[in-house]
Amino acid sequence: MSKQQPPVKKNEMVQVTFEDITHDGSGVAKVDGYPLFVKRALPGETADVKVINVKKNYGFGRLMELKETSPERVEPPCPIFKQCGGCQLQHLSYEGQLEYKQKQVKDVLERIGGLNVPVHPTLGMEDPWRYRNKSQVPVGENNGELVAGFFAERSHTIVDMESCVIQREDNDRVVQLVKKLAKQYGIRGYDDRIHKGTLRHVVVRHAKHTGQLMVVLVTKGKELPNKKNLIQALKDELPNITSIVQNINPKRTNVIFGDKTEVLWGEEVIYDYIGEIKFAISARSFYQVNPEQTKVLYDKALEFAQLTGKETVIDAYCGIGTISLFLAQNAKQVYGVEVVPEAVSDAKRNAKLNHIDNAEFVVGEAESVMPWWQAQGLHPDVIVVDPPRKGCDEALLESMTAMKPERIVYVSCNPATLARDLKYLEEKNYATQEVQPVDMFPQTGHIECVSQIVLKDD
Ligand code: SAH
């Protein structure tokens, strides 16, 4: 049997025309049917490319010179766009990004899920910049100098960053201030190569509708030199800081947070509103990062749930109860499940805060709690799921479909696992009616969708 050789060799120069784009913003060109992935190349463009990595079934190239440019190409406003890697699509016009996201969802649903269902045009933002309400910046040292920014591609070196064009200005300001104060007070940056130093991350959370700010200083140990002065200076310089928290992460890991959180000053939570509902958010709880689009997403989820006030609803992967409380206003009873205990405490607190007494929350893995609810004889009319990127566990899908809800609303941040799970649901007598992409992450390749799925007539 003869093995077919890739048609290109490493370091070879080829001229290619791009046909498609991947989720990480790479252009896809085919050389005799062999796909070459090239960062920051757009469909329709022709370019000279240097082949840099050759695998059996695909390869990677570097964009050397554009010969024909797409009308969708724009100048990325961020000076560190190429090095940072946090955004993948700044070189594509915003209209182009929205179209690409719709097409990507449609393609993935067809390819992985075998589904041909209506995928609506992506709901985008009027101003797709400076939207993020949370900043998580790694801190380290470069030649003895404290730096905070991002990891240079495939390395442990932190590149210093002063500003991020998708981050709220307040968050940038806090990070710069912490950096300045840390230097002033002799607080060392953490070096992950030798597992030494003090400050590992600065996390800032901003609440759009109250203006409150939370600062989380993630440290290797409990010790934080000049803590009192640091707190005083933060308060003095930024009066809308209402919470200063220290999180201790002694482990050798790239997971940001450790298990221990201590309030250094102020409250352990900040408060924000989505629509009319007020939410308390603590340092480690998940909270959507784009507040403007969160409202758009949740409104869609609520629309797809078609509640009349009589329904029993389950909200799986409920976080701090955001979707649950949105639904509770129009349902008889809502049950939420979430794996992070702090998030469930927040959810319970949030129900009380809004005088909502028809929502209950359970700590646990959704895939274990769902079968338990099923065994208890719970009969939900509607189930909402909003899982992390890996999608729903099969045990969850199995018990969910066994409970035969009329409707399922699936909120997803990963079209590939969405497609896989929708396919499973199709096989269990459920039909996907429509899919609505919502642009929660402009300038990046990330895609969020909300889908309506209904029980087919027997
Ligand atoms: N619906 C919420 C949270 C969505 S993010 C919102 O819109 O704010 C996904 C959530 O699932 C996170 O809070 C995460 O902690 C939680 N999670 C992850 N794995 C889980 C599991 N196996 N069971 C239950 N919750 C899980």
XYZ file of C-alpha atoms and ligand atoms in Angstrom:
484
model
C 0.000 0.000 0.000
C 1.500 3.319 -0.963
C 1.215 6.196 1.462
C 0.206 9.434 -0.113
C 2.751 12.165 0.540
C 1.669 15.723 1.403
C 2.082 17.926 -1.706
C 4.192 20.517 0.162
C 7.476 20.416 2.071
C 8.580 22.347 5.124
C 10.058 25.789 4.280
C 8.691 25.644 0.736
C 7.112 28.836 -0.640
C 3.713 28.423 -2.261
C 1.157 30.805 -3.674
C -2.369 29.944 -2.500
C -5.899 31.312 -2.507
C -7.894 31.035 0.692
C -11.341 29.483 0.669
C -12.428 29.446 4.254
C -11.554 30.485 7.776
C -11.255 28.433 10.964
C -12.450 29.212 14.489
C -9.029 30.553 15.448
C -9.040 33.043 12.590
C -6.743 31.068 10.292
C -7.358 31.115 6.576
C -7.747 27.721 4.900
C -6.230 27.131 1.456
C -6.021 23.831 -0.387
C -2.931 22.642 -2.250
C -4.078 19.686 -4.386
C -6.808 19.080 -1.829
C -4.343 19.271 1.106
C -5.452 21.976 3.615
C -2.955 24.608 4.698
C -3.834 26.763 7.701
C -2.441 30.266 7.755
C -3.072 32.773 10.503
C -4.745 36.088 9.639
C -5.522 35.175 6.031
C -9.059 35.752 4.770
C -11.253 33.873 2.306
C -10.804 35.208 -1.225
C -7.257 36.376 -0.580
C -4.251 35.187 -2.547
C -0.881 35.180 -0.843
C 2.659 33.879 -0.846
C 2.934 31.486 2.058
C 5.895 29.750 3.653
C 5.102 26.218 4.767
C 6.155 25.908 8.424
C 4.715 22.601 9.577
C 3.679 19.559 7.581
C 1.364 16.926 9.077
C -0.061 13.891 7.329
C -3.451 15.367 6.484
C -2.923 19.114 6.865
C -0.203 21.707 7.299
C 0.510 25.199 8.597
C 1.947 28.158 6.760
C 3.085 31.698 7.471
C 1.637 34.612 5.552
C 4.573 36.235 3.720
C 2.973 38.549 1.178
C -0.621 39.274 0.245
C -1.142 39.375 -3.521
C -4.879 39.928 -3.502
C -6.633 41.409 -0.499
C -10.178 40.755 0.670
C -12.526 43.782 0.712
C -13.392 42.592 4.239
C -9.833 43.154 5.482
C -9.393 46.017 7.952
C -6.418 47.375 9.865
C -6.438 45.838 13.384
C -6.574 48.749 15.856
C -4.596 46.887 18.516
C -0.796 47.252 18.223
C -0.202 43.847 19.836
C -2.909 41.936 17.926
C -0.414 39.526 16.377
C 1.594 38.721 19.494
C -1.240 38.522 22.003
C -3.493 35.881 20.481
C -6.456 36.916 22.664
C -8.339 38.193 19.592
C -8.267 36.263 16.335
C -10.437 38.347 13.993
C -9.465 41.997 14.349
C -8.270 41.977 10.720
C -11.810 41.129 9.547
C -14.518 43.828 9.358
C -17.187 43.493 12.045
C -19.864 42.751 9.438
C -17.543 40.062 8.087
C -17.110 38.590 11.583
C -20.860 38.326 12.097
C -21.350 36.639 8.742
C -18.453 34.289 9.358
C -19.917 33.239 12.726
C -23.309 32.462 11.198
C -21.689 30.439 8.421
C -19.418 28.614 10.838
C -22.410 27.493 12.938
C -24.303 26.375 9.860
C -21.316 24.419 8.519
C -20.511 22.733 11.833
C -24.142 21.740 12.444
C -24.221 20.141 9.004
C -20.816 18.511 9.176
C -20.900 17.165 12.745
C -24.614 17.022 13.474
C -25.916 16.181 10.007
C -28.454 18.934 10.641
C -29.946 21.332 8.181
C -31.759 23.807 10.410
C -32.377 27.552 10.277
C -29.358 29.454 11.616
C -30.211 33.135 11.919
C -27.867 36.037 11.208
C -25.602 36.666 14.208
C -26.878 39.295 16.624
C -23.972 41.708 16.936
C -23.035 44.810 18.911
C -23.335 48.382 17.817
C -19.915 49.152 19.251
C -17.890 45.912 19.332
C -14.956 47.249 21.386
C -14.175 47.694 25.084
C -17.002 45.362 26.052
C -15.353 42.928 28.475
C -16.269 43.358 32.124
C -13.563 40.999 33.386
C -9.834 41.201 33.003
C -7.510 38.371 34.082
C -3.919 39.311 33.646
C -0.953 37.087 34.448
C 1.833 38.779 36.403
C 5.485 37.871 36.211
C 8.945 39.325 35.945
C 11.142 40.081 32.976
C 14.784 40.731 33.875
C 13.785 41.512 37.434
C 11.066 43.972 36.377
C 7.426 43.236 37.263
C 5.266 42.814 34.163
C 1.586 42.044 33.601
C 0.029 41.250 30.269
C -0.147 38.021 28.337
C 1.987 34.970 27.645
C 3.946 35.228 24.408
C 2.909 32.454 22.055
C 4.064 28.995 23.159
C 6.234 30.374 25.957
C 6.388 31.220 29.637
C 7.434 34.782 28.928
C 4.911 37.414 29.926
C 4.716 40.378 27.590
C 3.773 43.598 29.346
C 0.498 45.170 28.223
C -0.903 48.589 28.994
C -4.249 48.483 27.326
C -6.613 45.988 25.715
C -9.092 47.202 23.109
C -11.823 44.716 24.047
C -11.455 45.405 27.768
C -13.276 48.131 29.667
C -11.031 51.119 30.326
C -11.681 50.891 34.087
C -10.225 47.384 34.090
C -7.106 48.513 32.251
C -6.715 51.327 34.757
C -6.912 48.957 37.741
C -4.328 46.594 36.263
C -1.925 49.464 35.579
C -2.453 50.768 39.089
C -1.839 47.381 40.736
C 1.302 47.052 38.648
C 2.570 50.455 39.723
C 1.774 49.818 43.387
C 3.278 46.336 43.378
C 6.544 47.792 42.079
C 6.400 50.597 44.623
C 5.760 48.221 47.543
C 8.267 45.586 46.539
C 5.742 42.891 45.649
C 7.400 40.367 43.367
C 5.826 38.909 40.249
C 5.417 35.132 40.089
C 7.774 33.052 37.976
C 6.019 29.851 36.886
C 9.284 28.262 35.722
C 10.722 28.134 39.233
C 7.408 28.462 41.139
C 8.632 31.498 43.076
C 7.383 35.029 43.663
C 4.181 36.491 45.052
C 1.641 37.971 42.650
C 0.350 35.508 40.022
C -2.677 37.216 38.511
C -4.684 40.381 38.773
C -8.361 39.802 38.101
C -10.687 42.774 37.797
C -14.459 42.624 37.546
C -16.624 45.545 36.616
C -20.380 45.760 37.079
C -21.759 47.744 34.164
C -24.976 48.889 35.779
C -23.678 49.859 39.220
C -20.129 50.871 38.241
C -18.716 48.734 41.073
C -15.266 47.209 40.734
C -13.769 44.104 42.312
C -10.045 43.532 42.400
C -8.731 40.024 43.006
C -5.055 39.602 43.750
C -4.082 35.993 43.162
C -0.969 35.170 45.169
C 1.179 32.093 45.608
C 0.998 32.176 49.404
C -0.881 34.039 52.089
C 1.842 36.623 52.396
C 1.338 39.921 50.580
C 3.941 42.550 51.523
C 2.651 46.019 52.409
C -0.920 44.794 52.189
C -2.390 47.710 54.165
C -0.689 50.385 52.085
C -1.659 48.635 48.906
C -5.338 48.477 49.883
C -5.360 52.112 50.982
C -3.742 53.260 47.743
C -6.188 51.255 45.612
C -9.150 52.760 47.470
C -7.748 56.278 47.260
C -7.046 56.166 43.560
C -10.155 54.327 42.399
C -13.181 55.192 44.520
C -15.541 52.839 42.662
C -13.626 49.816 43.956
C -16.030 48.181 46.406
C -14.311 44.848 46.877
C -10.652 43.888 47.258
C -10.045 40.180 47.536
C -7.005 37.954 47.828
C -7.106 34.484 46.364
C -4.353 32.070 47.304
C -3.150 29.597 44.740
C -0.090 27.675 45.986
C -0.231 25.050 43.236
C 2.044 24.607 40.265
C -0.708 25.004 37.696
C -1.974 27.298 34.982
C -5.450 27.321 36.579
C -5.874 30.893 37.777
C -7.688 30.544 41.090
C -6.785 28.567 44.186
C -9.286 27.259 46.723
C -8.851 29.978 49.346
C -10.353 33.450 49.004
C -10.101 36.181 51.639
C -11.737 39.568 51.591
C -9.085 42.229 52.166
C -11.467 45.130 52.114
C -15.133 45.841 51.326
C -17.657 43.221 50.316
C -16.984 39.716 49.058
C -19.223 40.392 46.053
C -20.043 43.140 43.599
C -23.563 43.780 42.375
C -24.754 44.124 38.811
C -28.076 44.147 36.989
C -29.201 42.221 33.927
C -32.503 43.753 32.920
C -34.418 44.301 36.162
C -32.694 41.556 38.119
C -29.892 42.283 40.528
C -26.990 39.863 40.870
C -24.309 39.418 43.507
C -21.136 38.085 41.932
C -18.235 36.668 43.932
C -14.636 36.322 42.792
C -14.751 32.753 41.534
C -18.264 32.564 40.125
C -18.889 32.482 36.411
C -20.513 35.616 35.071
C -20.913 36.418 31.372
C -18.174 38.811 30.234
C -20.191 40.894 27.790
C -22.983 42.560 29.765
C -24.715 44.197 26.810
C -24.949 40.975 24.816
C -25.841 38.898 27.877
C -29.210 40.630 27.926
C -29.669 39.809 24.222
C -28.726 36.162 24.844
C -30.986 35.712 27.863
C -33.923 37.442 26.140
C -33.550 34.946 23.306
C -33.354 32.025 25.745
C -36.522 33.291 27.426
C -38.274 33.698 24.081
C -37.324 30.142 23.082
C -38.568 28.797 26.437
C -42.076 30.127 25.647
C -43.153 30.312 29.253
C -46.700 31.133 30.332
C -46.236 31.088 34.098
C -47.372 27.495 34.630
C -44.180 25.635 33.770
C -41.680 23.693 35.789
C -38.239 24.519 34.446
C -34.726 23.140 34.976
C -31.688 25.347 34.409
C -28.641 23.084 34.163
C -25.157 24.669 34.513
C -26.846 27.664 36.128
C -23.817 29.559 37.490
C -25.034 32.302 39.847
C -28.617 31.704 38.737
C -28.723 34.338 36.016
C -30.857 32.464 33.483
C -32.817 30.724 36.269
C -33.982 34.008 37.763
C -34.788 35.392 34.336
C -36.982 32.329 33.764
C -38.481 32.301 37.269
C -40.346 35.523 36.568
C -42.425 33.664 33.967
C -42.531 30.120 35.345
C -44.164 28.243 38.186
C -40.969 26.732 39.549
C -37.318 26.721 38.499
C -34.628 24.255 39.582
C -31.001 25.169 38.992
C -27.909 22.960 39.214
C -24.291 24.072 39.232
C -20.993 22.471 40.247
C -19.205 25.459 41.875
C -20.439 25.844 45.487
C -19.717 29.603 45.637
C -21.820 30.129 42.515
C -24.734 28.253 44.088
C -24.460 30.411 47.235
C -24.537 33.446 44.942
C -27.583 32.011 43.139
C -29.466 31.531 46.422
C -28.510 34.982 47.586
C -29.616 36.409 44.234
C -33.040 34.783 44.465
C -33.535 36.410 47.900
C -32.154 39.727 46.714
C -34.864 39.867 44.058
C -37.639 38.395 46.246
C -37.921 35.436 43.916
C -39.191 32.419 45.866
C -39.872 29.956 43.054
C -36.239 29.080 42.310
C -34.234 26.342 44.048
C -30.560 25.629 43.555
C -28.504 22.479 44.041
C -24.723 22.043 44.110
C -23.540 19.143 42.011
C -22.618 17.860 38.607
C -25.531 18.365 36.267
C -24.971 14.848 34.893
C -25.516 13.365 38.373
C -28.269 15.666 39.589
C -30.407 15.325 36.449
C -30.811 11.516 36.827
C -31.537 12.101 40.514
C -34.296 14.587 39.670
C -35.611 12.098 37.157
C -35.674 9.380 39.837
C -37.538 11.770 42.147
C -40.276 11.985 39.530
C -39.660 15.586 38.487
C -41.499 16.475 35.273
C -40.033 19.624 33.772
C -41.887 21.317 30.905
C -38.765 23.126 29.778
C -35.059 22.389 30.323
C -32.389 24.987 29.716
C -28.756 23.873 29.451
C -25.727 26.160 29.252
C -22.711 23.836 29.523
C -18.993 24.703 29.290
C -17.109 24.129 26.024
C -17.099 20.348 26.274
C -20.891 20.309 26.006
C -23.338 18.037 27.826
C -22.400 14.714 29.309
C -24.286 11.809 27.783
C -25.761 10.860 31.188
C -27.330 14.306 31.296
C -28.720 14.069 27.773
C -30.121 10.643 28.542
C -32.023 11.597 31.688
C -33.049 14.928 30.184
C -34.750 13.258 27.228
C -36.221 10.541 29.469
C -38.056 13.301 31.385
C -39.692 14.340 28.098
C -39.799 18.126 28.455
C -41.813 19.899 25.744
C -38.922 22.188 24.972
C -35.172 22.335 25.470
C -33.243 25.573 25.196
C -29.560 24.945 24.573
C -27.151 27.819 25.190
C -23.738 26.902 23.823
C -20.288 28.464 23.580
C -18.950 25.740 21.274
C -20.721 24.931 17.990
C -18.901 21.575 17.668
C -20.231 20.103 20.915
C -23.599 21.748 20.275
C -23.789 19.897 16.949
C -22.874 16.592 18.602
C -25.516 17.055 21.329
C -28.244 18.206 18.918
C -27.597 15.093 16.882
C -28.126 12.976 20.006
C -31.355 14.839 20.750
C -32.601 14.281 17.182
C -32.167 10.560 17.752
C -34.278 10.823 20.918
C -37.313 12.345 19.251
C -36.357 16.000 19.573
C -36.189 18.453 16.686
C -34.009 21.555 16.527
C -36.271 24.381 15.387
C -33.850 27.260 15.079
C -30.407 28.396 16.131
C -29.537 31.978 16.998
C -25.860 32.980 17.169
C -25.249 35.919 19.506
C -21.912 37.698 19.327
C -20.736 37.660 22.922
C -17.055 37.905 21.961
C -16.466 40.404 19.139
C -12.957 40.371 17.575
C -12.409 36.801 18.754
C -13.263 33.528 17.054
C -15.593 32.483 19.886
C -19.201 31.836 18.999
C -22.206 31.677 21.309
C -25.553 30.226 20.193
C -28.962 29.678 21.642
C -31.077 26.904 20.139
C -34.703 25.931 20.479
C -35.418 22.212 20.483
C -38.904 20.720 20.730
C -40.331 17.280 21.439
C -41.668 15.743 18.248
C -45.234 14.419 18.186
C -45.275 10.663 18.697
N -25.852 29.871 32.779
C -24.829 30.572 33.518
C -23.481 29.863 33.553
C -22.979 29.294 32.264
S -21.270 28.851 32.235
C -24.684 31.992 32.984
O -25.137 32.316 31.889
O -24.116 32.825 33.708
C -21.263 27.176 32.616
C -21.388 26.881 34.090
O -21.368 25.466 34.233
C -20.292 27.412 34.980
O -20.860 28.119 36.037
C -19.569 26.147 35.485
O -19.087 26.285 36.803
C -20.668 25.130 35.422
N -20.293 23.711 35.268
C -19.236 23.176 34.631
N -19.302 21.835 34.632
C -20.447 21.500 35.282
C -21.080 20.260 35.601
N -20.543 19.090 35.238
N -22.246 20.296 36.262
C -22.809 21.476 36.624
N -22.252 22.674 36.359
C -21.075 22.693 35.697
